[in-house]
Amino acid sequence: MRRLLVLATAGFFVLPVTAAELSLDDLAWISGTWEGTSGSVRQEEYWSRPAGGLILGIHRDLFSENRSFFEFLRIEQRDDGIFYVAMPRGRVGTDFRLIELQDGRAVFENPDHDFPQRIIYTRDGDTLSARVEGEENGKQRSSGWSWRRVLPE
């Protein structure tokens, strides 16, 4: 069944499904182990299955100079909606509210965050993609990544 949520922001309108009607099961398509490369950087992203009001995630970049970057992630169900929480290098989390969900595409937004203001995940078969976008220093900026599934859900 196709479920669609678009909240009233930036010219969007509320459509048939409300945030209260959604559950983390509507985002189960993100679950799995994903790997990819960007130049010489090897990237890994893992998302658990929904359980206990959470989908837990871990992201890791492995650089050729024996350096790495990591980020703890979670998507959680709250009384006031679904939130993506990013914790780069394990720091205090930043919340992004789910504002759009449809057919393997989820958009999370925090207009008050420095950068990014939006995080977009899409899934097409065995490919998971993420894109961050927003304004930084008065200019629009975006970056994107894609990974292939390496382990089943």
Short mmCIF file of C-alpha atoms in Angstrom, two decimals:
data_model
loop_
_atom_site.label_atom_id
_atom_site.label_comp_id
_atom_site.label_asym_id
_atom_site.label_seq_id
_atom_site.Cartn_x
_atom_site.Cartn_y
_atom_site.Cartn_z
CA MET A 1 0.00 0.00 0.00
CA ARG A 2 1.33 3.42 -0.93
CA ARG A 3 1.47 5.81 2.02
CA LEU A 4 2.20 9.46 1.54
CA LEU A 5 3.01 12.20 4.01
CA VAL A 6 3.89 15.71 3.07
CA LEU A 7 3.65 18.35 5.79
CA ALA A 8 2.70 21.95 5.13
CA THR A 9 6.14 23.48 4.65
CA ALA A 10 7.71 25.26 1.72
CA GLY A 11 4.59 25.05 -0.43
CA PHE A 12 3.77 21.41 0.32
CA PHE A 13 0.36 20.33 1.51
CA VAL A 14 -0.86 17.70 3.94
CA LEU A 15 -2.02 14.65 2.01
CA PRO A 16 -3.87 11.44 3.02
CA VAL A 17 -1.57 10.12 5.77
CA THR A 18 -0.84 12.13 8.89
CA ALA A 19 2.30 11.83 11.02
CA ALA A 20 0.25 10.14 13.75
CA GLU A 21 -0.80 7.41 11.29
CA LEU A 22 2.77 6.55 10.34
CA SER A 23 4.94 4.04 12.11
CA LEU A 24 8.58 3.11 11.83
CA ASP A 25 7.48 0.08 9.82
CA ASP A 26 6.82 2.55 6.98
CA LEU A 27 10.60 3.13 6.93
CA ALA A 28 11.67 -0.54 7.16
CA TRP A 29 12.99 -0.31 3.58
CA ILE A 30 16.09 1.49 4.93
CA SER A 31 17.14 -1.60 6.95
CA GLY A 32 20.23 -3.50 5.91
CA THR A 33 23.98 -3.28 5.47
CA TRP A 34 25.10 -0.95 2.70
CA GLU A 35 28.56 -0.22 1.23
CA GLY A 36 29.93 2.10 -1.41
CA THR A 37 32.88 4.26 -2.41
CA SER A 38 33.34 7.93 -3.11
CA GLY A 39 36.71 8.45 -4.73
CA SER A 40 39.18 6.67 -2.46
CA VAL A 41 36.81 6.70 0.53
CA ARG A 42 35.09 3.43 1.44
CA GLN A 43 31.69 4.03 3.03
CA GLU A 44 29.55 1.75 5.15
CA GLU A 45 26.06 2.34 6.48
CA TYR A 46 24.05 -0.04 8.62
CA TRP A 47 20.37 0.33 9.59
CA SER A 48 18.59 -2.07 11.95
CA ARG A 49 15.02 -3.20 11.52
CA PRO A 50 12.36 -1.16 13.33
CA ALA A 51 11.86 -2.34 16.92
CA GLY A 52 11.09 -0.69 20.24
CA GLY A 53 10.29 2.65 18.64
CA LEU A 54 13.75 2.90 17.00
CA ILE A 55 15.69 2.18 13.85
CA LEU A 56 19.37 2.34 14.76
CA GLY A 57 22.06 3.33 12.27
CA ILE A 58 25.82 3.62 12.01
CA HIS A 59 27.78 5.32 9.27
CA ARG A 60 31.55 4.97 8.74
CA ASP A 61 33.94 6.46 6.18
CA LEU A 62 37.34 4.79 5.76
CA PHE A 63 39.96 7.02 4.14
CA SER A 64 43.10 5.80 2.39
CA GLU A 65 45.32 7.63 4.92
CA ASN A 66 44.23 5.26 7.71
CA ARG A 67 41.74 7.87 8.95
CA SER A 68 38.07 7.38 9.57
CA PHE A 69 34.85 9.22 10.33
CA PHE A 70 31.82 7.77 12.07
CA GLU A 71 28.30 8.85 12.90
CA PHE A 72 25.67 7.29 15.14
CA LEU A 73 22.17 7.61 13.70
CA ARG A 74 18.67 6.76 14.76
CA ILE A 75 15.16 7.18 13.48
CA GLU A 76 12.66 7.28 16.31
CA GLN A 77 8.93 7.39 16.75
CA ARG A 78 7.76 10.14 19.12
CA ASP A 79 4.32 11.39 20.10
CA ASP A 80 4.78 14.38 17.77
CA GLY A 81 6.17 12.52 14.75
CA ILE A 82 9.12 10.57 13.41
CA PHE A 83 12.61 12.02 13.78
CA TYR A 84 16.03 11.28 12.30
CA VAL A 85 18.75 11.99 14.89
CA ALA A 86 22.33 12.48 13.68
CA MET A 87 25.27 12.22 16.10
CA PRO A 88 28.49 12.89 14.11
CA ARG A 89 31.47 11.39 15.95
CA GLY A 90 29.11 10.50 18.80
CA ARG A 91 28.34 14.12 19.67
CA VAL A 92 25.00 15.38 20.96
CA GLY A 93 22.22 14.52 18.52
CA THR A 94 20.55 16.88 16.07
CA ASP A 95 16.88 16.19 15.29
CA PHE A 96 15.38 16.28 11.79
CA ARG A 97 11.59 15.81 11.54
CA LEU A 98 10.14 13.52 8.86
CA ILE A 99 8.26 15.84 6.47
CA GLU A 100 7.79 13.58 3.46
CA LEU A 101 7.47 9.82 3.02
CA GLN A 102 6.49 8.04 -0.16
CA ASP A 103 7.53 4.97 -2.14
CA GLY A 104 11.07 4.44 -0.79
CA ARG A 105 11.79 8.14 -0.27
CA ALA A 106 12.00 9.92 3.08
CA VAL A 107 12.77 13.60 3.67
CA PHE A 108 13.79 14.83 7.12
CA GLU A 109 14.10 18.54 7.87
CA ASN A 110 15.47 20.91 10.51
CA PRO A 111 15.29 24.47 9.14
CA ASP A 112 17.12 25.83 12.23
CA HIS A 113 20.23 23.66 11.76
CA ASP A 114 23.36 25.28 10.30
CA PHE A 115 23.96 22.66 7.59
CA PRO A 116 22.34 20.55 6.37
CA GLN A 117 18.71 21.54 6.79
CA ARG A 118 17.38 18.51 4.88
CA ILE A 119 18.40 14.84 4.77
CA ILE A 120 16.86 12.74 2.02
CA TYR A 121 17.04 8.94 1.77
CA THR A 122 15.85 6.97 -1.25
CA ARG A 123 15.89 3.29 -2.02
CA ASP A 124 15.78 1.77 -5.47
CA GLY A 125 16.14 -2.01 -5.37
CA ASP A 126 19.54 -2.85 -3.87
CA THR A 127 20.70 0.78 -3.87
CA LEU A 128 20.28 3.15 -0.94
CA SER A 129 21.08 6.82 -1.52
CA ALA A 130 21.35 9.76 0.84
CA ARG A 131 21.47 13.44 0.06
CA VAL A 132 22.01 16.40 2.37
CA GLU A 133 21.07 19.88 1.30
CA GLY A 134 20.44 23.36 2.53
CA GLU A 135 21.93 26.78 2.83
CA GLU A 136 25.40 27.46 4.16
CA ASN A 137 26.97 30.93 4.26
CA GLY A 138 24.13 32.29 2.13
CA LYS A 139 24.59 29.72 -0.66
CA GLN A 140 22.68 26.56 -1.51
CA ARG A 141 24.78 23.43 -1.07
CA SER A 142 24.21 19.70 -1.40
CA SER A 143 26.10 16.40 -1.29
CA GLY A 144 24.98 12.89 -2.09
CA TRP A 145 26.05 9.28 -1.65
CA SER A 146 24.91 5.87 -2.86
CA TRP A 147 25.51 2.42 -1.44
CA ARG A 148 24.76 -1.13 -2.55
CA ARG A 149 23.23 -3.73 -0.26
CA VAL A 150 25.77 -6.26 0.99
CA LEU A 151 23.69 -8.15 3.54
CA PRO A 152 19.96 -8.86 3.58
CA GLU A 153 17.54 -7.05 5.87
#
